[in-house]
PDB file of C-alpha atoms and ligand atoms in Angstrom:
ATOM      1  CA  UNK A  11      -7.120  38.922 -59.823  1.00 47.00           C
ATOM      2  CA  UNK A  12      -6.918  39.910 -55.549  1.00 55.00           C
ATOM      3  CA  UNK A  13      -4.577  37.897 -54.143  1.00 62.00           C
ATOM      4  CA  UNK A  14      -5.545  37.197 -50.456  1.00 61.00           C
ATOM      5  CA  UNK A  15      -1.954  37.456 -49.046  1.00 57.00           C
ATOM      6  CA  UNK A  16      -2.213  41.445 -50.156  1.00 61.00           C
ATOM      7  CA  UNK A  17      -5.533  41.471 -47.951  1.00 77.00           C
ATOM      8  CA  UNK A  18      -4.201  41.566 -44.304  1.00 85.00           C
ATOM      9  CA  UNK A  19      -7.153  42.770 -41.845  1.00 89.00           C
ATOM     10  CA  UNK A  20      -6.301  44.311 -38.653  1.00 88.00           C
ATOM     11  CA  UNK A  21      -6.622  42.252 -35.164  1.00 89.00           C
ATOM     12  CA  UNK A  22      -9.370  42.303 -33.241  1.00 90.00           C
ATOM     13  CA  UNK A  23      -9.637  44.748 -30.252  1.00 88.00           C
ATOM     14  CA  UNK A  24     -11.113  42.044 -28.134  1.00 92.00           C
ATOM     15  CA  UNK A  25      -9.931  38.304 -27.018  1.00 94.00           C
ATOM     16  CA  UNK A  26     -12.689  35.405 -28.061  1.00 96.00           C
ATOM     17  CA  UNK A  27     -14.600  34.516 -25.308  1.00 96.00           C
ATOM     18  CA  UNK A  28     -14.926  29.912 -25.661  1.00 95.00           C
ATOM     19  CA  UNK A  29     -18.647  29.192 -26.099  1.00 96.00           C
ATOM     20  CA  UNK A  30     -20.147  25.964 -24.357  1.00 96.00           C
ATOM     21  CA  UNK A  31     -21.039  24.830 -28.565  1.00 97.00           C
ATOM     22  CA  UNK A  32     -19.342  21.918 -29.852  1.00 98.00           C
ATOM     23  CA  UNK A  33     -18.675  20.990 -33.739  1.00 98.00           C
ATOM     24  CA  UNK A  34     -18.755  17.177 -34.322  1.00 97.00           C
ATOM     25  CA  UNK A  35     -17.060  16.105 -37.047  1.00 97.00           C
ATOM     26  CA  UNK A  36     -17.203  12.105 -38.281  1.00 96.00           C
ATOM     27  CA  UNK A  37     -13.359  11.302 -39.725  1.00 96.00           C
ATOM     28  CA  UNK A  38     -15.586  10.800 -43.191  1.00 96.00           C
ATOM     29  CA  UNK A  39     -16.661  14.195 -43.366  1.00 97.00           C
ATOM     30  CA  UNK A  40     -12.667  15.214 -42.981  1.00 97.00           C
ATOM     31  CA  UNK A  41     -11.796  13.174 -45.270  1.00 97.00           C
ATOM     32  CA  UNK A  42     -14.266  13.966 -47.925  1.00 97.00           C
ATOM     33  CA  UNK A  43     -13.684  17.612 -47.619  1.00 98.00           C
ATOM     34  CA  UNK A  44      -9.478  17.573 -48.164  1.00 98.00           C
ATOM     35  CA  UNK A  45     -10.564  15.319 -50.842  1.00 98.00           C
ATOM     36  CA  UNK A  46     -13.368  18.626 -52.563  1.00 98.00           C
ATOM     37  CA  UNK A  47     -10.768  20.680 -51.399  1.00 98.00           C
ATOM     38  CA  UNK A  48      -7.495  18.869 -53.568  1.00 98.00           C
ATOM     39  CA  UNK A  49      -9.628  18.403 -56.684  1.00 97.00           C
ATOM     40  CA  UNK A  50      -9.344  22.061 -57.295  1.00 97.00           C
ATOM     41  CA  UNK A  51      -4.907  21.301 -57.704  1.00 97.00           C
ATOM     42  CA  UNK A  52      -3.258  24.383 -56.447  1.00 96.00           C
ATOM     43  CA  UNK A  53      -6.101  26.529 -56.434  1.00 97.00           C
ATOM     44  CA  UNK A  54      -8.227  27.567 -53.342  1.00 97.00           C
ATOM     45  CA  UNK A  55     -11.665  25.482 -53.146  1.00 97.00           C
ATOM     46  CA  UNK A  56     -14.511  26.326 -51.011  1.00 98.00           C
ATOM     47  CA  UNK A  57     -16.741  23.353 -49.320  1.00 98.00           C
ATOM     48  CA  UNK A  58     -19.727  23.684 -46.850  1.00 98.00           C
ATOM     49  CA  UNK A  59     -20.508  21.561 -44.182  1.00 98.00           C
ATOM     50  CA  UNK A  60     -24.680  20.603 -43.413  1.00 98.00           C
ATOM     51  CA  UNK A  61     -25.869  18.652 -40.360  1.00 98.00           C
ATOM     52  CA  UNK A  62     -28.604  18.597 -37.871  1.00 97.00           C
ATOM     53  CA  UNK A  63     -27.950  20.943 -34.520  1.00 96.00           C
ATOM     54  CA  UNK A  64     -29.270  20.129 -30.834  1.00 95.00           C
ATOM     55  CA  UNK A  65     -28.713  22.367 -28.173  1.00 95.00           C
ATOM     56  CA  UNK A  66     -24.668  23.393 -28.187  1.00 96.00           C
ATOM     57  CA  UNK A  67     -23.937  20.024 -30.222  1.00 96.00           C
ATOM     58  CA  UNK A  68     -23.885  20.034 -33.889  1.00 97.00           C
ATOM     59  CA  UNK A  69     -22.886  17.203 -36.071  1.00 96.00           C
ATOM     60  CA  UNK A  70     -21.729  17.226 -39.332  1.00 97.00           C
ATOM     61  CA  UNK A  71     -23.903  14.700 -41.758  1.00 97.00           C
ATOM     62  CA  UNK A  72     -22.889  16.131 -45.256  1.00 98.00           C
ATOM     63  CA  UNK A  73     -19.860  17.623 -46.908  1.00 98.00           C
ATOM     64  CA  UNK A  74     -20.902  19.665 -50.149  1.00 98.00           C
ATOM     65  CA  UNK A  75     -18.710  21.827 -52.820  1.00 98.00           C
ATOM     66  CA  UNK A  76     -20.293  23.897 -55.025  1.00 98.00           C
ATOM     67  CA  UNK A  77     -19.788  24.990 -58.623  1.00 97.00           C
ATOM     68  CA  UNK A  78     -17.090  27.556 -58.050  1.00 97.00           C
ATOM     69  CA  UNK A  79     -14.273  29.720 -59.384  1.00 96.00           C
ATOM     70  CA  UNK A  80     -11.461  28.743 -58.188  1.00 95.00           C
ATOM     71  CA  UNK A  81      -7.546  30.560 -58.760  1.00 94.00           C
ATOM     72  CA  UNK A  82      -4.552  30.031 -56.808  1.00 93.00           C
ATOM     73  CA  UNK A  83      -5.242  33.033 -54.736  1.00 90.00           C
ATOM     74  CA  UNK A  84      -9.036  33.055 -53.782  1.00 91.00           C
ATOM     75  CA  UNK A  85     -12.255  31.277 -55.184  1.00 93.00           C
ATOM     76  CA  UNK A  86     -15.816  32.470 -55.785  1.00 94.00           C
ATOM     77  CA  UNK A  87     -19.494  31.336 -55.654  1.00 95.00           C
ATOM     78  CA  UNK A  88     -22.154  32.243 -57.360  1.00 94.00           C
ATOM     79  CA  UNK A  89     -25.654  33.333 -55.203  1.00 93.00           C
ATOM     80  CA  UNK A  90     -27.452  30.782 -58.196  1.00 96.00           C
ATOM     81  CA  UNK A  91     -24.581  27.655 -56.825  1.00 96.00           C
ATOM     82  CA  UNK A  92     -25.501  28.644 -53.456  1.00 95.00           C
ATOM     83  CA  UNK A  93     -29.145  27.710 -53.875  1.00 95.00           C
ATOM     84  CA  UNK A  94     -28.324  24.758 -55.856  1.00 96.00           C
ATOM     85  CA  UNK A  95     -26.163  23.316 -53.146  1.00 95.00           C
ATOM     86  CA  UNK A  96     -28.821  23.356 -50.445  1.00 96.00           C
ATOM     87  CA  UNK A  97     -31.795  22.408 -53.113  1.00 95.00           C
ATOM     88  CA  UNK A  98     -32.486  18.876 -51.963  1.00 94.00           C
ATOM     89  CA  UNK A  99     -31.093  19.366 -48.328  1.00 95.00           C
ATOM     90  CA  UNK A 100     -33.447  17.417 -45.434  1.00 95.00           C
ATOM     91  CA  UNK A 101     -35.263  20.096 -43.650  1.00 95.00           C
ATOM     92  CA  UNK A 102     -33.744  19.219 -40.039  1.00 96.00           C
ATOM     93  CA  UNK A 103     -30.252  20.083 -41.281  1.00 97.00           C
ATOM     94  CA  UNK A 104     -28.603  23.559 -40.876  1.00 97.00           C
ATOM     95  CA  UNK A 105     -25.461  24.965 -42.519  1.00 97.00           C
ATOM     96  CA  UNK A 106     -22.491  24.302 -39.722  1.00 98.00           C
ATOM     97  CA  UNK A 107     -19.619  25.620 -41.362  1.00 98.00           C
ATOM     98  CA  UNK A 108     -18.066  27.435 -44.530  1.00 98.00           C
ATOM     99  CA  UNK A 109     -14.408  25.447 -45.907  1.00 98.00           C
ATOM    100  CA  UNK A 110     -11.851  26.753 -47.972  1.00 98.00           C
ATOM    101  CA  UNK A 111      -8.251  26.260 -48.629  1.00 98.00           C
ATOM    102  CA  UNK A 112      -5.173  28.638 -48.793  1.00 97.00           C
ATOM    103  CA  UNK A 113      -2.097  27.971 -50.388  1.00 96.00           C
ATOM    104  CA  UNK A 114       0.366  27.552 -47.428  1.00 95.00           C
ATOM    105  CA  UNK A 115       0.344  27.185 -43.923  1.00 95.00           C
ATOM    106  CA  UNK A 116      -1.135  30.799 -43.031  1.00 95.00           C
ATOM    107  CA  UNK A 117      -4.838  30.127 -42.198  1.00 96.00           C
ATOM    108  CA  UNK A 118      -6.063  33.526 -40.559  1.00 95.00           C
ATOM    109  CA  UNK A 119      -8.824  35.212 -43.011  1.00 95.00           C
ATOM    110  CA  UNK A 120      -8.113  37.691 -45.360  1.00 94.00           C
ATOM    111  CA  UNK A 121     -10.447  40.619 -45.402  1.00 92.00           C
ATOM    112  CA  UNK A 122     -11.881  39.065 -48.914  1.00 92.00           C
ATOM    113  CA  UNK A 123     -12.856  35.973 -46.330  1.00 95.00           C
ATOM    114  CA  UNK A 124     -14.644  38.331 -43.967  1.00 95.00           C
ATOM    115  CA  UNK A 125     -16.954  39.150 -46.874  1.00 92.00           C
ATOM    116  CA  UNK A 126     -17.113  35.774 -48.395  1.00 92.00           C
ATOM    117  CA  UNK A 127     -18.763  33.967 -45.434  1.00 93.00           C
ATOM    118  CA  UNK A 128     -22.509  33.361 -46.130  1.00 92.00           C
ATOM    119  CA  UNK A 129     -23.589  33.455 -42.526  1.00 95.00           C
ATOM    120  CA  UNK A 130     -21.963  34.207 -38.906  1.00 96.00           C
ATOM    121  CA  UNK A 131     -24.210  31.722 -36.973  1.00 96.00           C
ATOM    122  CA  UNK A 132     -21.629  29.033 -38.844  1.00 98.00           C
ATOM    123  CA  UNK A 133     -17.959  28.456 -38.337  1.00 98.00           C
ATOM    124  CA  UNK A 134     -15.382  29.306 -41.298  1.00 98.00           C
ATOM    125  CA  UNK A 135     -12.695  26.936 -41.151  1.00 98.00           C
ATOM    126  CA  UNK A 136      -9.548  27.521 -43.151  1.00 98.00           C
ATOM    127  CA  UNK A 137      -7.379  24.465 -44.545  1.00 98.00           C
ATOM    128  CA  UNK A 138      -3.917  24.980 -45.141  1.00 98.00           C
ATOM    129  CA  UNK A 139      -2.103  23.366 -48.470  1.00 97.00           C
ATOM    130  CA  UNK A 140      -5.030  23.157 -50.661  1.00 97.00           C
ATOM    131  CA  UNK A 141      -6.174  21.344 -48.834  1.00 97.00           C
ATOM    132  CA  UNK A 142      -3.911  18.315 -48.314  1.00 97.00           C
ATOM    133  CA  UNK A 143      -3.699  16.837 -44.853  1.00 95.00           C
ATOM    134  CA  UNK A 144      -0.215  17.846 -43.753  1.00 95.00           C
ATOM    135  CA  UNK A 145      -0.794  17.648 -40.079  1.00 95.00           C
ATOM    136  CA  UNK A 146      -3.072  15.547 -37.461  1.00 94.00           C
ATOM    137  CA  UNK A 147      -6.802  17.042 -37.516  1.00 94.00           C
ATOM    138  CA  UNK A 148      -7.204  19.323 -36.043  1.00 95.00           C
ATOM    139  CA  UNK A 149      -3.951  21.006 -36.163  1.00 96.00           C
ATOM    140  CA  UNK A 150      -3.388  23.604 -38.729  1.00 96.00           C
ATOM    141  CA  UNK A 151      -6.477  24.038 -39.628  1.00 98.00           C
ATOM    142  CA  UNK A 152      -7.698  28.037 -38.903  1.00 98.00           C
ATOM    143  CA  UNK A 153     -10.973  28.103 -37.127  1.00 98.00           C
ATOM    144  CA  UNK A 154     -13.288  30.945 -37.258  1.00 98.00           C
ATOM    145  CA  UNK A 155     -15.948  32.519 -34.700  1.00 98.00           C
ATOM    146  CA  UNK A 156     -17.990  35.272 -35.371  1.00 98.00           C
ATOM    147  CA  UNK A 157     -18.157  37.601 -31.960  1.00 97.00           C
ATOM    148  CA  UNK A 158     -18.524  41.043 -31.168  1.00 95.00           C
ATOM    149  CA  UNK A 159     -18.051  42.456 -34.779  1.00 94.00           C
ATOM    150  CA  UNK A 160     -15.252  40.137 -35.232  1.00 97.00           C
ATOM    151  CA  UNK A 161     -14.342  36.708 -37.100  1.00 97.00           C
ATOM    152  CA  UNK A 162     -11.953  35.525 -34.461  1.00 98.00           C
ATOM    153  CA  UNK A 163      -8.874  33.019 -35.366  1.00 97.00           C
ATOM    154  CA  UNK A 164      -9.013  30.435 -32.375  1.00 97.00           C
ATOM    155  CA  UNK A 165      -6.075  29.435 -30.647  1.00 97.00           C
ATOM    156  CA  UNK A 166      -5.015  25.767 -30.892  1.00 96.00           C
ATOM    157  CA  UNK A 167      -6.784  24.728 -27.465  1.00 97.00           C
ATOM    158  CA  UNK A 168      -9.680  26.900 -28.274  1.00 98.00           C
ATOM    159  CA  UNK A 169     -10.086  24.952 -31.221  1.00 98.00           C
ATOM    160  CA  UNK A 170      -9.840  21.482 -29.461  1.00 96.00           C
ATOM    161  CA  UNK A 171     -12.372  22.738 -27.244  1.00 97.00           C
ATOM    162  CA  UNK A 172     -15.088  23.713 -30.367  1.00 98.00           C
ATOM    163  CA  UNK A 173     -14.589  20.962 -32.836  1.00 97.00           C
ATOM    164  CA  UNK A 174     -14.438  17.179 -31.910  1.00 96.00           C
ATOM    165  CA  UNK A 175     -14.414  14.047 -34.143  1.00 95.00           C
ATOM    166  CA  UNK A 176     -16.701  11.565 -33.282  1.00 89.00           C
ATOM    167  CA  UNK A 177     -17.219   7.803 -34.600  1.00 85.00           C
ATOM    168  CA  UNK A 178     -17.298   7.151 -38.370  1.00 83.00           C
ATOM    169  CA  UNK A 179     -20.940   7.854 -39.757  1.00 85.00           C
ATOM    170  CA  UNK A 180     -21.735   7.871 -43.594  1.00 89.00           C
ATOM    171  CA  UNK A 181     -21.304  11.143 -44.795  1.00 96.00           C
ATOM    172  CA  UNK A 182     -23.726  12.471 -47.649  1.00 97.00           C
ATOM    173  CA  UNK A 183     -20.857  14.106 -49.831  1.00 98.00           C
ATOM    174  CA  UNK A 184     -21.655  16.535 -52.876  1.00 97.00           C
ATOM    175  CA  UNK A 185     -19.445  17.621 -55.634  1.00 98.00           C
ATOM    176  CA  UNK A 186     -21.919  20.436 -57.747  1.00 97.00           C
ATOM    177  CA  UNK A 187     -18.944  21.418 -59.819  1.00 96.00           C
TER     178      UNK A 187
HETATM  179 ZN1   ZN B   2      -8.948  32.820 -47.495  1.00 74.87          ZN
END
């Protein structure tokens, strides 16, 4: 079994430029995804986020896990649980963002994560602790932008600046394992 802490990548050459795009995130859709994220114990878990885009704003409407492997050191999906995850999903609504937990506080990707996002038009966001909530959203949590070849780790304010919450909505929230 890899183990992602043996998996350092090397830094980008370039800084992230901000983009005028904002992620909004209802405090349901948080919730519900440390919740996937701690079922797994002290393994890694991976969770998706769905929701409907319009213009640079995205909101989050649905917080799905698929069937997955899941081992203290990484996790794996299945092409088959991809499908299944998306299956019923309203045709207006887009894949915003790829979630998965690490062990400690260290959220940068590994070079496994480079490979293991499904798409660079979404964010991959990295929770620390399995996923329990050890500090206010949105600190800790290791943001990801795909730019210029690169998945860039935002900075704390650059991550302020690209993910907001917004007033509690419903949240459609999937468990396929
Ligand atoms: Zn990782």
């Amino acid at each position: 079994m890899q183990n992602e802490d043996f998996m350092r990548r090397p830094p980008s050459r370039v800084h992230y430029r901000p983009v005028p795009a904002l992620l909004v995130v209802p405090p349901g859709a948080v919730r519900a995804t440390h919740n996937l994220l701690q079922r797994a114990g002290d393994r890694e878990a991976c969770a998706f986020w769905y929701g409907e885009r319009d213009g640079h704003v995205s909101r989050v409407l649905s917080v799905r896990s698929p069937e997955q492997a899941s081992s203290r050191g990484n996790y794996h999906v299945e092409a088959e649980a991809m499908s299944q995850l998306v299956r019923d999903l309203p045709g207006s609504w887009r894949p915003l963002a790829q979630i998965h937990s690490h062990p400690g506080i260290d959220t940068e990707h590994s070079r496994y994560d480079d490979r293991m996002v499904s798409s660079r038009k979404i964010l991959s966001i990295v929770f620390p602790a399995y996923g329990l909530p050890i500090k206010p959203w949105p600190i800790g949590l290791g943001v990801h932008e795909w730019q210029d070849e690169y998945w860039h780790l935002l900075t704390p304010d650059q991550t302020e600046n690209r993910l907001a919450l917004d007033t509690d909505i419903d949240v459609d929230v999937r468990d396929f394992r």
